[in-house]
Amino acid sequence: MRVEVKIPGGVESYCIDERGDKRVASEGLWLETFLCGVLRAYSYADDGSGDTIKRIIGVRRFDPITSTEVEHKFLDAAERLFFKGWQLGSDPEIQVPNLVSNHLTAGLLNYIHTTGRYTSGQNLFEKLRTRDTEISSLLARVLMSGDEEVKAVTVLRDAIEDLPMDYSLLDCQAKFLQSKGNLDWALPLAQRAVIAAPSEFSTWAKLAEIYVGLEQWDLALLTLNSCPMFTYQDKDAPRMPEPLRVLLPLLSDTQLDEIDESQGYDTELVAPSLRKMSAAGYKGTFLKAYSLLTDITAKIGWDQLLRIRSQVFVMEEEYRSEKQTTTQPPTSRTASTIGLRGTPSPVPNGKESSADEEDEVEDRQDGFNDAETASSAPKAVKEATGETNGDSKGKDDSIERPEHTVASEEVKSGNEVPDPSHSNYTHFQHKRLCERWLDNLFMVLYEDLRIYTIWRTEMARANADSSNQNSSPNPNNQAPNTPNLNNAIGSNNNVNQGTLPKSAEEWEILGELAERLHHFPEAVEAYQNCLRVRFSPKAMKAVIKMWEGEKKNELVLQGIIKLIAWQYRWYSEFSPALLRTIRKLIEDEGAVKVRSIVQATNFPQPVLDLTHHYVQLCSTFRSSGSDG
């Protein structure tokens, strides 16, 4: 859509198609423009960490829906254009956009969860469900979020009776059972979802999550190895050149000394080892896969992970040993020896192939036999669930086995006793080839663990030196009557900055590292150290998340006030994540108490007015607790 204003002259609006030709801006095109504008406002809004704002600075971001009247227009447009939503595309984790997995449905769910307008969402999806049963999965998600789980289960049951192999319905059921801790019930649903949608990453990732919850680590690694990986497609944001200087006018409403002193990010203050971590740049399916791998490592440890890896995947020494065995020509070519896996196939026209050609053929055969692709879902699910083909196993027993077969315990450096429950993985022909991307994730994980271990060792030494120097008690150790944000940030930090000097950028990177490895207390400790040096929205958001879990609502509000002021300083007047946090606080404490806590802080009044605007939005949409 284009709008040209000519002075003098007038205003002209028209549309440009994909070929660059002008078209008349019809009512339908204006309706699509309005709907896409609202979806972009929520999709491109910052989540509170400041990453989106830092990518393109100087762009104003505001709330597109500030009243119930505008909400009615938005939901009406979504209803009229719902069955065209797949044309907008989908998130990078979804390979094929469909009726329930696209940017339109993601934006609708994001809006409903942010504002708490569950009734409006239920009415919308109830009307759409009469036209297509597949939309029942969206209705069930809204019902679960609105604390109507019994009705949601009924909707899912009725829908699955009509569509027993719809992967969105099966995935919704599996998520619900997983949240309730019934992993044994969720497992067959996740397996059916993989069979129904073998090319989707989300179904495989959900199955791997359930195996992790059931502590079936070998099956979790096999399932993770079968996940289809997609190239990450970033949002269509314009790529701006790096500016030499940024001079933007400061708004008088955001005058906070702590924020004003935190301008600039100097990468030269970061150690080279911290700048080169590859995991920090993962997005899309690779980020989710790495998160699953680090979750397994956090629960069982690096040594146990390597032990299980050697049990289910072909190791290099095993491959070389089997390769040497299979390259020896057989004494006779009978029906038994021809059926032996790894036997070289006869060369066409009676020509003898060279050793390099034989190696290449064997590598290709091993790749096709062992590396399972995502398109063969039933076979992959059988292997992921531990089921084997009895007939093929009987055939393997009836033929001659290879002479040199390396067991998994011989590959390891130690002399551990192998687990008898994994005896079916001890032989080469029962193992799988590890995908190259997963093998690369293991190497990246090793580098993250190495840097994390060095950091924690330095912290332990610094804490020991600090405790020896400050062995005498502090006579001024009295808690204030009102919680103070600065005291709370430093309350859990025993690090002597003189003993362990690091820049704010390094503390922030170390906090991200610990968060990736699922060491959340250590991540919060690093973020607190970052906040002691300078203000960081990403660090503040992580600390607020910790305070939310500890129900320290007053400290949460003080942190939110600073985040709102920082975002407004960069012309971002709206953040769905911050609005959701304030709405939850209002549900717990009530709007009157939240306003009182905000007003009782010692921040400037213009900054407090920005926070009151978020509280007023919750009252406008009649959120729970906004009446008192």
PDB file of C-alpha atoms in Angstrom, residues 158 297 357 381 463:
ATOM      1  CA  ASP A 158     -14.721 -34.558  20.146  1.00  0.00           C
ATOM      2  CA  THR A 297      23.345 -32.439  29.987  1.00  0.00           C
ATOM      3  CA  GLU A 357      35.407 -46.301  -4.918  1.00  0.00           C
ATOM      4  CA  VAL A 381       9.145 -43.838  15.539  1.00  0.00           C
ATOM      5  CA  ASN A 463      34.387 -15.959  46.865  1.00  0.00           C
TER       6      ASN A 463
END
